[in-house]
């Protein structure tokens, strides 16, 4: 019965009547819109799915600092530099809220980092593309943060309390990020011919990877049906991708830029823009580790972890000393 409420992605979801009483009661709480809290009983699959999705999201936030951090020292003005610095710091904060939310599910941060560094855990495909010039920083804010918000606003209503509360705060900051990106794009697109060319080139390169951020098409999404039944996800990948296209095309028109897809046009009947799907072979290659910057990103993360070892050891030694002193008293 419940499965009929979930848009089919080809992966079956168990009906309420087929569930054991405890699981059925859990599903009924979800169906009634109640939040699940860390100490509540939950099916192991629900816990694992949340750990996977929240940690993938946390990893994306901190790996996402790298392509933008690359431009802090080369921002064109002091004001742009201060804004970018604040944005990149926000991403670290988002990672922190999300790692904390994942930890409430009984997994340690060290385990999660280990999964990232060993390549077991994924992070968003988008961060495996390079930022080649300043216009790319505008495109990242406009398109990448724009896609992130589209995905994250519904997640404020996700069924797991700590995740939902983290998302409320993240979304507030994310909308500032998107606007700073669009502001850079306006400056470039309404600037000199050379600036306009840079803006168009950045759009050309970031358009397709931004569409990929929403995940594979619904028919290939292995987790959507169950995640939607559990209200871990509130929309399918294709629904959110379409919303993103509908929002972004008029923004590109305002900038006088062209979406690099000749099939983009308004479809009166559907009430949406038509568009071409990205190259899914490229997407699957990137998430397998074969994107343009996968190795560079992982090397940078692993180096940061190793360089920070002395600091973590110092903190542990200090905590031990404080504990010993307290015990002696
Ligand atoms: N990249 O069954 P599906 C940000 C994987 S942070 C890599 O549809 P699901 C930002 C997926 O994990 C943006 N992998 O999966 C930060 C699964 O593989 P596994 C991150 C992807 O989970 C800093 C397989 O493909 N946002 O915006 O139901 C600066 C099958 O997919 C991707 C979040 O993480 C991808 N794009 O749906 C600026 C939001 N897509 O795990 C910006 C929370 C799919 O079985 N996450 N895969 O090995 C979600 O909403 C969902 O996890 C997704 C995927 C929509 C991403």
Tab-separated table of N, CA and C in Angstrom, residues 100-158:
chain	number	residue	atom	x	y	z
A	100	UNK	N	28.212	16.089	12.921
A	100	UNK	CA	27.590	15.937	14.255
A	100	UNK	C	26.274	15.177	14.127
A	101	UNK	N	25.478	15.504	13.107
A	101	UNK	CA	24.188	14.805	12.917
A	101	UNK	C	24.442	13.321	12.666
A	102	UNK	N	25.473	13.004	11.872
A	102	UNK	CA	25.779	11.594	11.582
A	102	UNK	C	26.242	10.879	12.851
A	103	UNK	N	27.022	11.587	13.692
A	103	UNK	CA	27.530	10.960	14.926
A	103	UNK	C	26.406	10.537	15.864
A	104	UNK	N	25.258	11.231	15.795
A	104	UNK	CA	24.143	10.838	16.674
A	104	UNK	C	23.607	9.461	16.306
A	105	UNK	N	24.039	8.951	15.147
A	105	UNK	CA	23.573	7.622	14.712
A	105	UNK	C	24.565	6.526	15.091
A	106	UNK	N	25.536	6.877	15.917
A	106	UNK	CA	26.434	5.848	16.458
A	106	UNK	C	27.659	5.575	15.608
A	107	UNK	N	28.045	6.532	14.793
A	107	UNK	CA	29.261	6.350	13.996
A	107	UNK	C	30.220	7.474	14.399
A	108	UNK	N	31.523	7.178	14.435
A	108	UNK	CA	32.432	8.226	14.904
A	108	UNK	C	32.957	9.031	13.719
A	109	UNK	N	33.401	10.235	14.041
A	109	UNK	CA	33.905	11.089	12.962
A	109	UNK	C	35.163	10.490	12.338
A	110	UNK	N	35.982	9.840	13.182
A	110	UNK	CA	37.191	9.208	12.642
A	110	UNK	C	36.836	8.150	11.600
A	111	UNK	N	35.780	7.364	11.903
A	111	UNK	CA	35.353	6.335	10.927
A	111	UNK	C	34.923	6.982	9.616
A	112	UNK	N	34.193	8.090	9.760
A	112	UNK	CA	33.674	8.745	8.546
A	112	UNK	C	34.823	9.309	7.712
A	113	UNK	N	35.801	9.913	8.393
A	113	UNK	CA	36.960	10.433	7.651
A	113	UNK	C	37.707	9.294	6.970
A	114	UNK	N	37.827	8.184	7.698
A	114	UNK	CA	38.553	7.043	7.126
A	114	UNK	C	37.862	6.585	5.841
A	115	UNK	N	36.517	6.563	5.880
A	115	UNK	CA	35.767	6.138	4.691
A	115	UNK	C	36.000	7.097	3.520
A	116	UNK	N	36.095	8.397	3.834
A	116	UNK	CA	36.350	9.375	2.760
A	116	UNK	C	37.760	9.175	2.196
A	117	UNK	N	38.735	9.103	3.109
A	117	UNK	CA	40.130	9.060	2.662
A	117	UNK	C	40.471	7.770	1.925
A	118	UNK	N	39.763	6.683	2.264
A	118	UNK	CA	40.080	5.414	1.602
A	118	UNK	C	39.276	5.257	0.307
A	119	UNK	N	38.406	6.229	0.017
A	119	UNK	CA	37.617	6.151	-1.224
A	119	UNK	C	36.349	5.321	-1.078
A	120	UNK	N	36.059	4.830	0.148
A	120	UNK	CA	34.844	4.022	0.341
A	120	UNK	C	33.602	4.909	0.294
A	121	UNK	N	33.727	6.126	0.800
A	121	UNK	CA	32.558	7.016	0.846
A	121	UNK	C	32.613	7.999	-0.320
A	122	UNK	N	31.460	8.295	-0.849
A	122	UNK	CA	31.404	9.244	-1.967
A	122	UNK	C	31.272	10.679	-1.435
A	123	UNK	N	31.540	11.618	-2.309
A	123	UNK	CA	31.202	13.029	-2.082
A	123	UNK	C	30.712	13.537	-3.423
A	124	UNK	N	30.102	14.734	-3.420
A	124	UNK	CA	29.415	15.157	-4.643
A	124	UNK	C	30.348	15.212	-5.854
A	125	UNK	N	29.856	14.629	-6.940
A	125	UNK	CA	30.585	14.570	-8.210
A	125	UNK	C	31.088	15.951	-8.652
A	126	UNK	N	30.329	16.985	-8.329
A	126	UNK	CA	30.633	18.328	-8.860
A	126	UNK	C	32.034	18.799	-8.474
A	127	UNK	N	32.517	18.354	-7.311
A	127	UNK	CA	33.783	18.903	-6.833
A	127	UNK	C	35.001	18.233	-7.464
A	128	UNK	N	34.738	17.383	-8.435
A	128	UNK	CA	35.840	16.786	-9.190
A	128	UNK	C	36.097	17.517	-10.500
A	129	UNK	N	35.516	18.714	-10.614
A	129	UNK	CA	35.782	19.556	-11.792
A	129	UNK	C	36.603	20.759	-11.353
A	130	UNK	N	37.520	21.217	-12.224
A	130	UNK	CA	38.402	22.317	-11.804
A	130	UNK	C	37.744	23.694	-11.897
A	131	UNK	N	38.221	24.639	-11.079
A	131	UNK	CA	37.819	26.047	-11.216
A	131	UNK	C	38.989	26.770	-11.876
A	132	UNK	N	38.840	27.082	-13.162
A	132	UNK	CA	39.984	27.552	-13.950
A	132	UNK	C	40.206	29.053	-13.874
A	133	UNK	N	39.135	29.808	-13.612
A	133	UNK	CA	39.303	31.266	-13.562
A	133	UNK	C	38.229	31.876	-12.666
A	134	UNK	N	38.259	33.201	-12.516
A	134	UNK	CA	37.363	33.858	-11.556
A	134	UNK	C	35.883	33.665	-11.922
A	135	UNK	N	35.574	33.606	-13.222
A	135	UNK	CA	34.164	33.418	-13.612
A	135	UNK	C	33.652	32.080	-13.074
A	136	UNK	N	34.546	31.103	-12.943
A	136	UNK	CA	34.123	29.794	-12.418
A	136	UNK	C	33.622	29.917	-10.980
A	137	UNK	N	34.179	30.869	-10.240
A	137	UNK	CA	33.726	31.054	-8.849
A	137	UNK	C	32.296	31.594	-8.862
A	138	UNK	N	32.007	32.474	-9.837
A	138	UNK	CA	30.626	32.940	-10.005
A	138	UNK	C	29.712	31.788	-10.378
A	139	UNK	N	30.165	30.959	-11.326
A	139	UNK	CA	29.320	29.842	-11.794
A	139	UNK	C	29.101	28.825	-10.674
A	140	UNK	N	30.118	28.600	-9.855
A	140	UNK	CA	29.958	27.651	-8.744
A	140	UNK	C	28.888	28.175	-7.777
A	141	UNK	N	28.986	29.460	-7.414
A	141	UNK	CA	27.990	30.019	-6.493
A	141	UNK	C	26.588	29.970	-7.098
A	142	UNK	N	26.488	30.425	-8.340
A	142	UNK	CA	25.161	30.501	-8.988
A	142	UNK	C	24.581	29.092	-9.214
A	143	UNK	N	25.358	28.236	-9.880
A	143	UNK	CA	24.799	26.940	-10.300
A	143	UNK	C	24.947	25.863	-9.225
A	144	UNK	N	26.139	25.738	-8.660
A	144	UNK	CA	26.380	24.635	-7.722
A	144	UNK	C	25.629	24.884	-6.410
A	145	UNK	N	25.752	26.107	-5.884
A	145	UNK	CA	24.983	26.399	-4.668
A	145	UNK	C	23.494	26.461	-4.982
A	146	UNK	N	23.163	26.899	-6.204
A	146	UNK	CA	21.753	26.912	-6.622
A	146	UNK	C	21.191	25.502	-6.636
A	147	UNK	N	21.947	24.561	-7.178
A	147	UNK	CA	21.493	23.160	-7.203
A	147	UNK	C	21.445	22.611	-5.776
A	148	UNK	N	22.435	22.999	-4.975
A	148	UNK	CA	22.476	22.518	-3.581
A	148	UNK	C	21.223	22.960	-2.831
A	149	UNK	N	20.829	24.232	-3.006
A	149	UNK	CA	19.638	24.719	-2.291
A	149	UNK	C	18.403	23.955	-2.746
A	150	UNK	N	18.310	23.751	-4.056
A	150	UNK	CA	17.140	23.051	-4.594
A	150	UNK	C	16.984	21.680	-3.925
A	151	UNK	N	18.124	21.037	-3.694
A	151	UNK	CA	18.122	19.713	-3.072
A	151	UNK	C	17.900	19.811	-1.552
A	152	UNK	N	18.408	20.912	-0.965
A	152	UNK	CA	18.466	20.956	0.499
A	152	UNK	C	17.243	21.579	1.162
A	153	UNK	N	16.536	22.448	0.443
A	153	UNK	CA	15.344	23.050	1.052
A	153	UNK	C	14.339	21.960	1.468
A	154	UNK	N	14.022	20.998	0.595
A	154	UNK	CA	13.108	19.940	1.056
A	154	UNK	C	13.683	19.119	2.210
A	155	UNK	N	15.025	19.009	2.263
A	155	UNK	CA	15.632	18.204	3.336
A	155	UNK	C	15.439	18.827	4.725
A	156	UNK	N	15.008	20.093	4.766
A	156	UNK	CA	14.681	20.692	6.078
A	156	UNK	C	13.516	19.929	6.711
A	157	UNK	N	12.720	19.249	5.854
A	157	UNK	CA	11.560	18.481	6.368
A	157	UNK	C	11.858	16.984	6.429
A	158	UNK	N	13.131	16.618	6.330
A	158	UNK	CA	13.479	15.198	6.361
A	158	UNK	C	13.069	14.594	7.717
